[in-house]
Amino acid sequence: MINPNSNVAASPNNNLGGITGNPPASLGGQSGPAPSSLLREREVIREAGRAAISSFLESHTCYSVLRASGKVVVFDTRIPIQLAFYALVEHDMQAAPLWDPQIRQFVGLLTVTDFIDILRHFRTSSSSVSTLSTRSIGQILVDQTLSPFIKHRQFLAADANTSLKHACRLLHANGIDYLPILLPDDLRVLATVTYTNVLEHLVTHFREQRRLFDDSIYDLKIGTYEKVITATPSHTLAETLHLLSTNNLSAIPIIDPQSQKVLDVYSRSDITFLATASDAEDAIRNLNLTLDEVMQQQRNDVTTPDRLHTCSKHHTLQSIFEYFAQLKFNRLIVTDEGGKCVGVVSARDLVKYFVGDEGVGGG
């Protein structure tokens, strides 16, 4: 069983994601140094696995990850930013492209976390947050104080015929989490793709009979295992969001201060404190809530990709793929035998392993 905190077991004999085989013990679990011939053989197998998936991503286009039906929200830059945010909440979307009608082109992307960061700014400044109800997105974009909180101030996109490998490199090289996909003929936005979308397509359609993914995620250096940032239930929401922002994190494990065991995970895009607020001023007051209070208010949605899921650093890449095929997580919190946090593995980490660190130009 991969995750002792869930009811899901990922058997290595399952053909989930088309990645099969019984995983042997990883190199890290062997006693004494491994023979150099075995190390070379393992490296050849690892490179073959990376090459196989890299080739798969190169041969599939962005169009292939789009759902048969869906909705796209696009914001006119003339509408109030507060109205735009509540539209995102109503449509259960994390991001939307921004359209400037004066120059007749897309000028950026508005995300849920952008609005949260703007509220954090007003909490520590002398400005009145009530002005947000009338200030347009366009006015925010040209405001020297507030525009830095809009992370995607340039519209970086890919057309539907772009390979998934190139799309992933665009995401990684530009440090973004959302990539709009355009119809090549008339530049209509078809969808917004994330690392999780790419992984979902991969585990659903990739087929490989060779046993190429039997090494552990730790041995493959997939994820973060040093200086892992954590929070406790007594941390305020403002303190937690500051930690996330300053460390460029999308989520943070919540641990018990005494036992150090993982209790939950808080995502930077969580809008619970906003959805329960009556207005912007009430939302700012909610920033003083503790994580314990916020987590009690969260919806009990077992399908959310931000829900807590754990694994150990000894789990193979094979088993992580199988787990993702069932739960579609955004990240896994890596724990030791005692339930203490020792690392974090995100969908971004998994995709990055296969596409590498090669830079790409914008487009």
mmCIF file with all atom_site columns, C-alpha atoms in Angstrom, residues 64-260:
data_model
loop_
_atom_site.group_PDB
_atom_site.id
_atom_site.type_symbol
_atom_site.label_atom_id
_atom_site.label_alt_id
_atom_site.label_comp_id
_atom_site.label_asym_id
_atom_site.label_entity_id
_atom_site.label_seq_id
_atom_site.pdbx_PDB_ins_code
_atom_site.Cartn_x
_atom_site.Cartn_y
_atom_site.Cartn_z
_atom_site.occupancy
_atom_site.B_iso_or_equiv
_atom_site.pdbx_formal_charge
_atom_site.auth_seq_id
_atom_site.auth_comp_id
_atom_site.auth_asym_id
_atom_site.auth_atom_id
_atom_site.pdbx_PDB_model_num
ATOM 1   C CA . SER A 1 64  ? -4.420  15.580 -27.035 1.00 0.00 ? 64  SER A CA 1
ATOM 2   C CA . VAL A 1 65  ? -4.759  16.615 -23.368 1.00 0.00 ? 65  VAL A CA 1
ATOM 3   C CA . LEU A 1 66  ? -7.880  18.711 -23.911 1.00 0.00 ? 66  LEU A CA 1
ATOM 4   C CA . ARG A 1 67  ? -11.137 17.342 -22.576 1.00 0.00 ? 67  ARG A CA 1
ATOM 5   C CA . ALA A 1 68  ? -13.956 16.477 -24.959 1.00 0.00 ? 68  ALA A CA 1
ATOM 6   C CA . SER A 1 69  ? -16.024 19.218 -23.342 1.00 0.00 ? 69  SER A CA 1
ATOM 7   C CA . GLY A 1 70  ? -15.180 22.045 -20.992 1.00 0.00 ? 70  GLY A CA 1
ATOM 8   C CA . LYS A 1 71  ? -15.391 25.752 -20.367 1.00 0.00 ? 71  LYS A CA 1
ATOM 9   C CA . VAL A 1 72  ? -12.974 28.621 -20.731 1.00 0.00 ? 72  VAL A CA 1
ATOM 10  C CA . VAL A 1 73  ? -13.258 31.904 -18.837 1.00 0.00 ? 73  VAL A CA 1
ATOM 11  C CA . VAL A 1 74  ? -11.598 34.989 -20.330 1.00 0.00 ? 74  VAL A CA 1
ATOM 12  C CA . PHE A 1 75  ? -11.582 38.352 -18.539 1.00 0.00 ? 75  PHE A CA 1
ATOM 13  C CA . ASP A 1 76  ? -11.865 41.730 -20.227 1.00 0.00 ? 76  ASP A CA 1
ATOM 14  C CA . THR A 1 77  ? -9.277  43.967 -18.531 1.00 0.00 ? 77  THR A CA 1
ATOM 15  C CA . ARG A 1 78  ? -11.954 46.642 -18.011 1.00 0.00 ? 78  ARG A CA 1
ATOM 16  C CA . ILE A 1 79  ? -13.874 44.667 -15.381 1.00 0.00 ? 79  ILE A CA 1
ATOM 17  C CA . PRO A 1 80  ? -13.155 45.130 -11.628 1.00 0.00 ? 80  PRO A CA 1
ATOM 18  C CA . ILE A 1 81  ? -10.527 42.718 -10.366 1.00 0.00 ? 81  ILE A CA 1
ATOM 19  C CA . GLN A 1 82  ? -12.671 41.753 -7.392  1.00 0.00 ? 82  GLN A CA 1
ATOM 20  C CA . LEU A 1 83  ? -15.497 40.750 -9.727  1.00 0.00 ? 83  LEU A CA 1
ATOM 21  C CA . ALA A 1 84  ? -13.041 38.701 -11.796 1.00 0.00 ? 84  ALA A CA 1
ATOM 22  C CA . PHE A 1 85  ? -11.860 36.818 -8.727  1.00 0.00 ? 85  PHE A CA 1
ATOM 23  C CA . TYR A 1 86  ? -15.362 35.874 -7.625  1.00 0.00 ? 86  TYR A CA 1
ATOM 24  C CA . ALA A 1 87  ? -16.034 34.706 -11.191 1.00 0.00 ? 87  ALA A CA 1
ATOM 25  C CA . LEU A 1 88  ? -13.059 32.337 -10.846 1.00 0.00 ? 88  LEU A CA 1
ATOM 26  C CA . VAL A 1 89  ? -14.505 31.027 -7.591  1.00 0.00 ? 89  VAL A CA 1
ATOM 27  C CA . GLU A 1 90  ? -17.978 30.601 -9.092  1.00 0.00 ? 90  GLU A CA 1
ATOM 28  C CA . HIS A 1 91  ? -16.634 28.643 -12.061 1.00 0.00 ? 91  HIS A CA 1
ATOM 29  C CA . ASP A 1 92  ? -14.204 26.654 -9.870  1.00 0.00 ? 92  ASP A CA 1
ATOM 30  C CA . MET A 1 93  ? -11.194 27.736 -11.945 1.00 0.00 ? 93  MET A CA 1
ATOM 31  C CA . GLN A 1 94  ? -7.664  28.587 -10.875 1.00 0.00 ? 94  GLN A CA 1
ATOM 32  C CA . ALA A 1 95  ? -6.713  30.918 -13.749 1.00 0.00 ? 95  ALA A CA 1
ATOM 33  C CA . ALA A 1 96  ? -8.128  32.872 -16.683 1.00 0.00 ? 96  ALA A CA 1
ATOM 34  C CA . PRO A 1 97  ? -6.526  34.739 -19.636 1.00 0.00 ? 97  PRO A CA 1
ATOM 35  C CA . LEU A 1 98  ? -6.774  38.546 -19.748 1.00 0.00 ? 98  LEU A CA 1
ATOM 36  C CA . TRP A 1 99  ? -7.975  40.279 -22.926 1.00 0.00 ? 99  TRP A CA 1
ATOM 37  C CA . ASP A 1 100 ? -7.277  43.950 -23.633 1.00 0.00 ? 100 ASP A CA 1
ATOM 38  C CA . PRO A 1 101 ? -10.005 45.180 -26.024 1.00 0.00 ? 101 PRO A CA 1
ATOM 39  C CA . GLN A 1 102 ? -8.089  48.350 -26.906 1.00 0.00 ? 102 GLN A CA 1
ATOM 40  C CA . ILE A 1 103 ? -5.109  46.578 -28.409 1.00 0.00 ? 103 ILE A CA 1
ATOM 41  C CA . ARG A 1 104 ? -7.170  43.463 -29.229 1.00 0.00 ? 104 ARG A CA 1
ATOM 42  C CA . GLN A 1 105 ? -4.823  40.907 -27.744 1.00 0.00 ? 105 GLN A CA 1
ATOM 43  C CA . PHE A 1 106 ? -4.213  38.827 -24.643 1.00 0.00 ? 106 PHE A CA 1
ATOM 44  C CA . VAL A 1 107 ? -1.995  40.573 -22.093 1.00 0.00 ? 107 VAL A CA 1
ATOM 45  C CA . GLY A 1 108 ? -1.616  38.094 -19.245 1.00 0.00 ? 108 GLY A CA 1
ATOM 46  C CA . LEU A 1 109 ? -3.255  35.612 -16.925 1.00 0.00 ? 109 LEU A CA 1
ATOM 47  C CA . LEU A 1 110 ? -5.113  36.192 -13.645 1.00 0.00 ? 110 LEU A CA 1
ATOM 48  C CA . THR A 1 111 ? -4.890  33.472 -11.001 1.00 0.00 ? 111 THR A CA 1
ATOM 49  C CA . VAL A 1 112 ? -6.524  32.889 -7.639  1.00 0.00 ? 112 VAL A CA 1
ATOM 50  C CA . THR A 1 113 ? -3.167  33.301 -5.912  1.00 0.00 ? 113 THR A CA 1
ATOM 51  C CA . ASP A 1 114 ? -2.705  36.739 -7.526  1.00 0.00 ? 114 ASP A CA 1
ATOM 52  C CA . PHE A 1 115 ? -5.806  38.042 -5.775  1.00 0.00 ? 115 PHE A CA 1
ATOM 53  C CA . ILE A 1 116 ? -4.733  36.441 -2.491  1.00 0.00 ? 116 ILE A CA 1
ATOM 54  C CA . ASP A 1 117 ? -1.339  38.186 -2.717  1.00 0.00 ? 117 ASP A CA 1
ATOM 55  C CA . ILE A 1 118 ? -3.059  41.510 -3.425  1.00 0.00 ? 118 ILE A CA 1
ATOM 56  C CA . LEU A 1 119 ? -5.180  41.070 -0.283  1.00 0.00 ? 119 LEU A CA 1
ATOM 57  C CA . ARG A 1 120 ? -2.017  40.308 1.705   1.00 0.00 ? 120 ARG A CA 1
ATOM 58  C CA . HIS A 1 121 ? -0.553  43.588 0.460   1.00 0.00 ? 121 HIS A CA 1
ATOM 59  C CA . PHE A 1 122 ? -3.590  45.593 1.584   1.00 0.00 ? 122 PHE A CA 1
ATOM 60  C CA . ARG A 1 123 ? -3.420  43.935 5.010   1.00 0.00 ? 123 ARG A CA 1
ATOM 61  C CA . THR A 1 124 ? 0.028   45.433 5.629   1.00 0.00 ? 124 THR A CA 1
ATOM 62  C CA . SER A 1 125 ? -0.478  48.784 3.869   1.00 0.00 ? 125 SER A CA 1
ATOM 63  C CA . SER A 1 126 ? -2.441  51.901 4.768   1.00 0.00 ? 126 SER A CA 1
ATOM 64  C CA . SER A 1 127 ? -4.541  51.728 1.585   1.00 0.00 ? 127 SER A CA 1
ATOM 65  C CA . SER A 1 128 ? -8.230  50.924 1.791   1.00 0.00 ? 128 SER A CA 1
ATOM 66  C CA . VAL A 1 129 ? -9.125  47.527 0.368   1.00 0.00 ? 129 VAL A CA 1
ATOM 67  C CA . SER A 1 130 ? -12.570 48.862 -0.561  1.00 0.00 ? 130 SER A CA 1
ATOM 68  C CA . THR A 1 131 ? -10.997 50.359 -3.697  1.00 0.00 ? 131 THR A CA 1
ATOM 69  C CA . LEU A 1 132 ? -10.640 46.860 -5.129  1.00 0.00 ? 132 LEU A CA 1
ATOM 70  C CA . SER A 1 133 ? -14.369 46.760 -5.809  1.00 0.00 ? 133 SER A CA 1
ATOM 71  C CA . THR A 1 134 ? -14.005 49.509 -8.415  1.00 0.00 ? 134 THR A CA 1
ATOM 72  C CA . ARG A 1 135 ? -10.448 49.115 -9.730  1.00 0.00 ? 135 ARG A CA 1
ATOM 73  C CA . SER A 1 136 ? -10.280 47.306 -13.048 1.00 0.00 ? 136 SER A CA 1
ATOM 74  C CA . ILE A 1 137 ? -7.808  44.587 -13.967 1.00 0.00 ? 137 ILE A CA 1
ATOM 75  C CA . GLY A 1 138 ? -6.255  47.011 -16.443 1.00 0.00 ? 138 GLY A CA 1
ATOM 76  C CA . GLN A 1 139 ? -5.696  49.581 -13.705 1.00 0.00 ? 139 GLN A CA 1
ATOM 77  C CA . ILE A 1 140 ? -4.005  46.944 -11.537 1.00 0.00 ? 140 ILE A CA 1
ATOM 78  C CA . LEU A 1 141 ? -1.740  45.926 -14.429 1.00 0.00 ? 141 LEU A CA 1
ATOM 79  C CA . VAL A 1 142 ? -0.339  49.467 -14.762 1.00 0.00 ? 142 VAL A CA 1
ATOM 80  C CA . ASP A 1 143 ? -0.135  50.139 -11.020 1.00 0.00 ? 143 ASP A CA 1
ATOM 81  C CA . GLN A 1 144 ? 3.557   49.988 -10.042 1.00 0.00 ? 144 GLN A CA 1
ATOM 82  C CA . THR A 1 145 ? 2.682   48.817 -6.528  1.00 0.00 ? 145 THR A CA 1
ATOM 83  C CA . LEU A 1 146 ? 0.076   46.161 -7.362  1.00 0.00 ? 146 LEU A CA 1
ATOM 84  C CA . SER A 1 147 ? 1.120   44.878 -10.791 1.00 0.00 ? 147 SER A CA 1
ATOM 85  C CA . PRO A 1 148 ? 4.005   42.750 -9.382  1.00 0.00 ? 148 PRO A CA 1
ATOM 86  C CA . PHE A 1 149 ? 1.368   40.617 -7.661  1.00 0.00 ? 149 PHE A CA 1
ATOM 87  C CA . ILE A 1 150 ? 0.055   39.518 -11.071 1.00 0.00 ? 150 ILE A CA 1
ATOM 88  C CA . LYS A 1 151 ? 2.501   36.689 -11.758 1.00 0.00 ? 151 LYS A CA 1
ATOM 89  C CA . HIS A 1 152 ? 1.620   36.212 -15.430 1.00 0.00 ? 152 HIS A CA 1
ATOM 90  C CA . ARG A 1 153 ? 1.967   39.807 -16.660 1.00 0.00 ? 153 ARG A CA 1
ATOM 91  C CA . GLN A 1 154 ? 2.908   38.562 -20.099 1.00 0.00 ? 154 GLN A CA 1
ATOM 92  C CA . PHE A 1 155 ? 0.738   36.229 -22.106 1.00 0.00 ? 155 PHE A CA 1
ATOM 93  C CA . LEU A 1 156 ? 2.781   33.100 -22.709 1.00 0.00 ? 156 LEU A CA 1
ATOM 94  C CA . ALA A 1 157 ? 0.821   30.466 -24.622 1.00 0.00 ? 157 ALA A CA 1
ATOM 95  C CA . ALA A 1 158 ? 1.178   27.525 -27.008 1.00 0.00 ? 158 ALA A CA 1
ATOM 96  C CA . ASP A 1 159 ? -0.961  26.551 -29.960 1.00 0.00 ? 159 ASP A CA 1
ATOM 97  C CA . ALA A 1 160 ? -2.804  23.245 -29.931 1.00 0.00 ? 160 ALA A CA 1
ATOM 98  C CA . ASN A 1 161 ? -0.268  21.631 -32.278 1.00 0.00 ? 161 ASN A CA 1
ATOM 99  C CA . THR A 1 162 ? 2.665   22.242 -29.916 1.00 0.00 ? 162 THR A CA 1
ATOM 100 C CA . SER A 1 163 ? 4.198   19.050 -28.517 1.00 0.00 ? 163 SER A CA 1
ATOM 101 C CA . LEU A 1 164 ? 3.590   18.265 -24.866 1.00 0.00 ? 164 LEU A CA 1
ATOM 102 C CA . LYS A 1 165 ? 7.342   18.151 -24.334 1.00 0.00 ? 165 LYS A CA 1
ATOM 103 C CA . HIS A 1 166 ? 7.755   21.713 -25.575 1.00 0.00 ? 166 HIS A CA 1
ATOM 104 C CA . ALA A 1 167 ? 4.737   22.835 -23.533 1.00 0.00 ? 167 ALA A CA 1
ATOM 105 C CA . CYS A 1 168 ? 6.307   21.346 -20.384 1.00 0.00 ? 168 CYS A CA 1
ATOM 106 C CA . ARG A 1 169 ? 9.577   23.106 -21.113 1.00 0.00 ? 169 ARG A CA 1
ATOM 107 C CA . LEU A 1 170 ? 7.717   26.386 -21.546 1.00 0.00 ? 170 LEU A CA 1
ATOM 108 C CA . LEU A 1 171 ? 6.115   25.889 -18.130 1.00 0.00 ? 171 LEU A CA 1
ATOM 109 C CA . HIS A 1 172 ? 9.397   24.967 -16.476 1.00 0.00 ? 172 HIS A CA 1
ATOM 110 C CA . ALA A 1 173 ? 11.699  27.500 -18.150 1.00 0.00 ? 173 ALA A CA 1
ATOM 111 C CA . ASN A 1 174 ? 9.357   30.390 -17.367 1.00 0.00 ? 174 ASN A CA 1
ATOM 112 C CA . GLY A 1 175 ? 8.491   29.310 -13.828 1.00 0.00 ? 175 GLY A CA 1
ATOM 113 C CA . ILE A 1 176 ? 4.740   29.234 -14.465 1.00 0.00 ? 176 ILE A CA 1
ATOM 114 C CA . ASP A 1 177 ? 2.013   26.751 -13.563 1.00 0.00 ? 177 ASP A CA 1
ATOM 115 C CA . TYR A 1 178 ? -0.579  27.498 -16.261 1.00 0.00 ? 178 TYR A CA 1
ATOM 116 C CA . LEU A 1 179 ? -0.160  27.486 -20.035 1.00 0.00 ? 179 LEU A CA 1
ATOM 117 C CA . PRO A 1 180 ? -3.075  28.663 -22.220 1.00 0.00 ? 180 PRO A CA 1
ATOM 118 C CA . ILE A 1 181 ? -3.614  26.573 -25.346 1.00 0.00 ? 181 ILE A CA 1
ATOM 119 C CA . LEU A 1 182 ? -4.705  28.462 -28.464 1.00 0.00 ? 182 LEU A CA 1
ATOM 120 C CA . LEU A 1 183 ? -6.463  27.409 -31.649 1.00 0.00 ? 183 LEU A CA 1
ATOM 121 C CA . PRO A 1 184 ? -3.825  28.103 -34.334 1.00 0.00 ? 184 PRO A CA 1
ATOM 122 C CA . ASP A 1 185 ? -6.192  29.626 -36.884 1.00 0.00 ? 185 ASP A CA 1
ATOM 123 C CA . ASP A 1 186 ? -7.885  32.383 -34.865 1.00 0.00 ? 186 ASP A CA 1
ATOM 124 C CA . LEU A 1 187 ? -6.033  32.416 -31.506 1.00 0.00 ? 187 LEU A CA 1
ATOM 125 C CA . ARG A 1 188 ? -9.068  31.404 -29.479 1.00 0.00 ? 188 ARG A CA 1
ATOM 126 C CA . VAL A 1 189 ? -8.188  29.986 -26.050 1.00 0.00 ? 189 VAL A CA 1
ATOM 127 C CA . LEU A 1 190 ? -9.196  26.324 -25.877 1.00 0.00 ? 190 LEU A CA 1
ATOM 128 C CA . ALA A 1 191 ? -8.012  25.533 -22.348 1.00 0.00 ? 191 ALA A CA 1
ATOM 129 C CA . THR A 1 192 ? -5.290  26.141 -19.784 1.00 0.00 ? 192 THR A CA 1
ATOM 130 C CA . VAL A 1 193 ? -2.863  23.243 -19.282 1.00 0.00 ? 193 VAL A CA 1
ATOM 131 C CA . THR A 1 194 ? -0.976  22.386 -16.074 1.00 0.00 ? 194 THR A CA 1
ATOM 132 C CA . TYR A 1 195 ? 1.653   19.831 -15.100 1.00 0.00 ? 195 TYR A CA 1
ATOM 133 C CA . THR A 1 196 ? -1.114  17.700 -13.589 1.00 0.00 ? 196 THR A CA 1
ATOM 134 C CA . ASN A 1 197 ? -2.983  17.644 -16.920 1.00 0.00 ? 197 ASN A CA 1
ATOM 135 C CA . VAL A 1 198 ? 0.150   16.386 -18.662 1.00 0.00 ? 198 VAL A CA 1
ATOM 136 C CA . LEU A 1 199 ? 0.725   13.655 -16.068 1.00 0.00 ? 199 LEU A CA 1
ATOM 137 C CA . GLU A 1 200 ? -2.903  12.546 -16.316 1.00 0.00 ? 200 GLU A CA 1
ATOM 138 C CA . HIS A 1 201 ? -2.522  12.128 -20.079 1.00 0.00 ? 201 HIS A CA 1
ATOM 139 C CA . LEU A 1 202 ? 0.773   10.299 -19.610 1.00 0.00 ? 202 LEU A CA 1
ATOM 140 C CA . VAL A 1 203 ? -0.456  7.679  -17.148 1.00 0.00 ? 203 VAL A CA 1
ATOM 141 C CA . THR A 1 204 ? -3.594  7.107  -19.212 1.00 0.00 ? 204 THR A CA 1
ATOM 142 C CA . HIS A 1 205 ? -2.012  6.617  -22.626 1.00 0.00 ? 205 HIS A CA 1
ATOM 143 C CA . PHE A 1 206 ? 1.660   5.697  -22.187 1.00 0.00 ? 206 PHE A CA 1
ATOM 144 C CA . ARG A 1 207 ? 2.440   2.028  -22.827 1.00 0.00 ? 207 ARG A CA 1
ATOM 145 C CA . GLU A 1 208 ? 5.749   0.330  -22.070 1.00 0.00 ? 208 GLU A CA 1
ATOM 146 C CA . GLN A 1 209 ? 6.409   -3.364 -21.479 1.00 0.00 ? 209 GLN A CA 1
ATOM 147 C CA . ARG A 1 210 ? 10.031  -2.996 -20.368 1.00 0.00 ? 210 ARG A CA 1
ATOM 148 C CA . ARG A 1 211 ? 10.709  -2.586 -16.649 1.00 0.00 ? 211 ARG A CA 1
ATOM 149 C CA . LEU A 1 212 ? 12.193  0.896  -16.741 1.00 0.00 ? 212 LEU A CA 1
ATOM 150 C CA . PHE A 1 213 ? 10.736  2.529  -13.641 1.00 0.00 ? 213 PHE A CA 1
ATOM 151 C CA . ASP A 1 214 ? 11.792  0.309  -10.737 1.00 0.00 ? 214 ASP A CA 1
ATOM 152 C CA . ASP A 1 215 ? 14.095  2.795  -8.984  1.00 0.00 ? 215 ASP A CA 1
ATOM 153 C CA . SER A 1 216 ? 12.858  4.805  -6.035  1.00 0.00 ? 216 SER A CA 1
ATOM 154 C CA . ILE A 1 217 ? 11.912  8.456  -6.384  1.00 0.00 ? 217 ILE A CA 1
ATOM 155 C CA . TYR A 1 218 ? 14.638  9.261  -3.845  1.00 0.00 ? 218 TYR A CA 1
ATOM 156 C CA . ASP A 1 219 ? 17.349  7.457  -5.833  1.00 0.00 ? 219 ASP A CA 1
ATOM 157 C CA . LEU A 1 220 ? 16.159  9.292  -8.953  1.00 0.00 ? 220 LEU A CA 1
ATOM 158 C CA . LYS A 1 221 ? 16.335  12.614 -7.074  1.00 0.00 ? 221 LYS A CA 1
ATOM 159 C CA . ILE A 1 222 ? 12.708  13.407 -7.888  1.00 0.00 ? 222 ILE A CA 1
ATOM 160 C CA . GLY A 1 223 ? 11.348  15.876 -5.342  1.00 0.00 ? 223 GLY A CA 1
ATOM 161 C CA . THR A 1 224 ? 12.681  17.998 -2.482  1.00 0.00 ? 224 THR A CA 1
ATOM 162 C CA . TYR A 1 225 ? 14.293  16.301 0.513   1.00 0.00 ? 225 TYR A CA 1
ATOM 163 C CA . GLU A 1 226 ? 16.393  19.037 2.103   1.00 0.00 ? 226 GLU A CA 1
ATOM 164 C CA . LYS A 1 227 ? 15.233  22.092 4.034   1.00 0.00 ? 227 LYS A CA 1
ATOM 165 C CA . VAL A 1 228 ? 11.557  21.155 3.643   1.00 0.00 ? 228 VAL A CA 1
ATOM 166 C CA . ILE A 1 229 ? 9.415   24.101 4.802   1.00 0.00 ? 229 ILE A CA 1
ATOM 167 C CA . THR A 1 230 ? 6.558   23.154 7.139   1.00 0.00 ? 230 THR A CA 1
ATOM 168 C CA . ALA A 1 231 ? 3.872   24.873 9.223   1.00 0.00 ? 231 ALA A CA 1
ATOM 169 C CA . THR A 1 232 ? 1.934   23.994 12.368  1.00 0.00 ? 232 THR A CA 1
ATOM 170 C CA . PRO A 1 233 ? -1.815  24.253 13.074  1.00 0.00 ? 233 PRO A CA 1
ATOM 171 C CA . SER A 1 234 ? -1.174  27.383 15.175  1.00 0.00 ? 234 SER A CA 1
ATOM 172 C CA . HIS A 1 235 ? 0.355   29.305 12.277  1.00 0.00 ? 235 HIS A CA 1
ATOM 173 C CA . THR A 1 236 ? -1.945  32.070 11.059  1.00 0.00 ? 236 THR A CA 1
ATOM 174 C CA . LEU A 1 237 ? -3.033  32.099 7.450   1.00 0.00 ? 237 LEU A CA 1
ATOM 175 C CA . ALA A 1 238 ? -1.052  35.313 6.901   1.00 0.00 ? 238 ALA A CA 1
ATOM 176 C CA . GLU A 1 239 ? 2.111   33.697 8.285   1.00 0.00 ? 239 GLU A CA 1
ATOM 177 C CA . THR A 1 240 ? 1.602   30.591 6.162   1.00 0.00 ? 240 THR A CA 1
ATOM 178 C CA . LEU A 1 241 ? 0.992   32.527 2.947   1.00 0.00 ? 241 LEU A CA 1
ATOM 179 C CA . HIS A 1 242 ? 4.140   34.546 3.658   1.00 0.00 ? 242 HIS A CA 1
ATOM 180 C CA . LEU A 1 243 ? 6.144   31.316 3.972   1.00 0.00 ? 243 LEU A CA 1
ATOM 181 C CA . LEU A 1 244 ? 4.693   30.038 0.708   1.00 0.00 ? 244 LEU A CA 1
ATOM 182 C CA . SER A 1 245 ? 5.381   33.282 -1.129  1.00 0.00 ? 245 SER A CA 1
ATOM 183 C CA . THR A 1 246 ? 8.932   33.873 0.099   1.00 0.00 ? 246 THR A CA 1
ATOM 184 C CA . ASN A 1 247 ? 9.941   30.271 -0.632  1.00 0.00 ? 247 ASN A CA 1
ATOM 185 C CA . ASN A 1 248 ? 8.088   30.094 -3.964  1.00 0.00 ? 248 ASN A CA 1
ATOM 186 C CA . LEU A 1 249 ? 6.012   27.107 -2.845  1.00 0.00 ? 249 LEU A CA 1
ATOM 187 C CA . SER A 1 250 ? 2.570   26.024 -4.015  1.00 0.00 ? 250 SER A CA 1
ATOM 188 C CA . ALA A 1 251 ? 1.766   24.120 -0.809  1.00 0.00 ? 251 ALA A CA 1
ATOM 189 C CA . ILE A 1 252 ? 3.141   23.430 2.656   1.00 0.00 ? 252 ILE A CA 1
ATOM 190 C CA . PRO A 1 253 ? 2.866   20.360 4.932   1.00 0.00 ? 253 PRO A CA 1
ATOM 191 C CA . ILE A 1 254 ? 1.182   20.964 8.288   1.00 0.00 ? 254 ILE A CA 1
ATOM 192 C CA . ILE A 1 255 ? 2.855   19.051 11.114  1.00 0.00 ? 255 ILE A CA 1
ATOM 193 C CA . ASP A 1 256 ? 2.150   18.369 14.758  1.00 0.00 ? 256 ASP A CA 1
ATOM 194 C CA . PRO A 1 257 ? 4.627   20.525 16.752  1.00 0.00 ? 257 PRO A CA 1
ATOM 195 C CA . GLN A 1 258 ? 5.176   17.784 19.345  1.00 0.00 ? 258 GLN A CA 1
ATOM 196 C CA . SER A 1 259 ? 5.316   14.552 17.330  1.00 0.00 ? 259 SER A CA 1
ATOM 197 C CA . GLN A 1 260 ? 6.427   16.226 14.062  1.00 0.00 ? 260 GLN A CA 1
#
